[in-house]
Amino acid sequence: MAHLKELLRKCSQTNSKKETKTEEELFSKFYKEWKTTSGPVDSSYSTIPRFYFKLPSEDEVLPQKLREEARAMFLQRRSRQLLDNNELKALWVLLDKNHSPPHAADKQLINYDDFLKVAAEAGPKCKSYLTPSVFAKLQLKESHGRISIMALFNYVMRKVWLHQTRIGLSLYDVTGQGYLRESDLENYILELIPTLPQLDGLEKSFHSFYVCTAVRKFLFFLDPLHTGRVRIQDILACSFLDDLLELRDEDLPKDLQEANWFSAPSALRVYGQYLNLDRDHNGMLNKEELAGYGTGTLTTVFLERVFQECLTYDGEMDYKTYLDFVLALENRHEPQSLHYLFRILDINNQGYLDTFCLNFFFRAIQEQMSVHGQEPVNFEDVKDEIFDMVKPQDPTKITLQDLLNCGQGDTMVSILIDLNGFWTYENREAMAADTTDSTDEAAEV
């Protein structure tokens, strides 16, 4: 009986090997046929090497599959080349053992000779991290020409983390072109949620809204041209991933959670505001409902323009459009937000704001002041202050570039769209004096 089982096992292995061999032969056959029938071959190919390979179309199943498998193997190979935890620990031990005299009381330092010694002993995986240029970057202008061991180790860890993250993001890059589409980003964050202890309390039913909230920040700031995709290089260069992965800290302080757009309290706050504004509970916001946003002091003229310029459905705003609106108003000093708001202020789509545009919006501020029993401010005075503040290249009009260059674009926008923002600007000196008095009183106590 045992002999029969062994015989069956060997037969099964033989059949499996034959099937694998047959699959490989068929693949080679079909691929060669596809290559020869994909188009005429120019005679110059025999002398000039091909340097451009057109991406396969969606209906070319075999080339698509081959490309996916090749990318997966490449990413696996790159992943194996990275230092793992044990290798990082071994590198730290090696650095600790080879720090250079004279010894400092507060930190360990290493000179170039000992640095080269560590680089030789650390192994091939560490070679790219322990180069002369890295040593030069970390120079402290120290009298003995040494660098900090801790700074070097932190540099290596940061580089390893960046490479790991790039590989992780590339796994979601379906097209293999170095960018993530909105759906790719959604998949990445959805699968990341279980690894973030700070999000453990979120109900499963809220996960889709959380993902939408998180992805919107990437798209708003990293895709200003609305192409529907974000470069992986840009994701790595910004701080958003650091903020997102900060949620791995189980003991993250409450103030940091509230300041982090990706935290559970922040996501629940934004979504809760949306639900509170939606008085008819149809899942969308109209102009009257959006007027209750924040302190309720945004002008009706500005809100009208928002609904004219932004994507709406039968005159109502969905959650994604609302998120763009919130991100623009909560980050008015950022270039992307100023770009969003400038498009709304530019009522004639002429690429600049003139006296007519400024007056068009400021009249609504004057009307609100009258409603609240305040004496309206003269527009000419405000206009002169705005032009003095922005200092545009052309003294008769303000371009988006002028707004970005002046460093006070957020203040100018607030003056035109928000009564509370205008009041804050008008009373800035009195508020500054109150702050100074409070500080002096605290110091005396």
Tab-separated table of N, CA and C in Angstrom, residues 13-29:
chain	number	residue	atom	x	y	z
A	13	GLN	N	3.748	14.229	-9.368
A	13	GLN	CA	4.815	15.213	-9.547
A	13	GLN	C	5.241	15.292	-11.014
A	14	THR	N	5.340	14.103	-11.647
A	14	THR	CA	5.741	14.061	-13.056
A	14	THR	C	4.723	14.785	-13.929
A	15	ASN	N	3.410	14.507	-13.657
A	15	ASN	CA	2.341	15.172	-14.423
A	15	ASN	C	2.363	16.678	-14.222
A	16	SER	N	2.615	17.087	-12.945
A	16	SER	CA	2.673	18.515	-12.642
A	16	SER	C	3.806	19.192	-13.403
A	17	LYS	N	4.973	18.526	-13.432
A	17	LYS	CA	6.115	19.080	-14.176
A	17	LYS	C	5.815	19.159	-15.667
A	18	LYS	N	5.132	18.100	-16.177
A	18	LYS	CA	4.779	18.096	-17.600
A	18	LYS	C	3.818	19.237	-17.926
A	19	GLU	N	2.809	19.460	-17.008
A	19	GLU	CA	1.847	20.542	-17.229
A	19	GLU	C	2.534	21.901	-17.235
A	20	THR	N	3.470	22.090	-16.269
A	20	THR	CA	4.207	23.362	-16.198
A	20	THR	C	5.015	23.587	-17.468
A	21	LYS	N	5.679	22.500	-17.910
A	21	LYS	CA	6.488	22.590	-19.126
A	21	LYS	C	5.617	22.907	-20.335
A	22	THR	N	4.432	22.241	-20.382
A	22	THR	CA	3.502	22.484	-21.491
A	22	THR	C	3.025	23.927	-21.495
A	23	GLU	N	2.695	24.483	-20.293
A	23	GLU	CA	2.252	25.874	-20.184
A	23	GLU	C	3.325	26.830	-20.674
A	24	GLU	N	4.584	26.550	-20.300
A	24	GLU	CA	5.688	27.409	-20.727
A	24	GLU	C	5.872	27.360	-22.240
A	25	GLU	N	5.746	26.135	-22.802
A	25	GLU	CA	5.897	25.986	-24.255
A	25	GLU	C	4.781	26.717	-24.991
A	26	LEU	N	3.539	26.582	-24.465
A	26	LEU	CA	2.402	27.263	-25.089
A	26	LEU	C	2.553	28.777	-25.006
A	27	PHE	N	3.007	29.251	-23.838
A	27	PHE	CA	3.197	30.695	-23.661
A	27	PHE	C	4.217	31.211	-24.668
A	28	SER	N	5.356	30.501	-24.774
A	28	SER	CA	6.400	30.923	-25.718
A	28	SER	C	5.871	30.926	-27.146
A	29	LYS	N	5.081	29.892	-27.469
A	29	LYS	CA	4.541	29.783	-28.819
A	29	LYS	C	3.599	30.946	-29.138
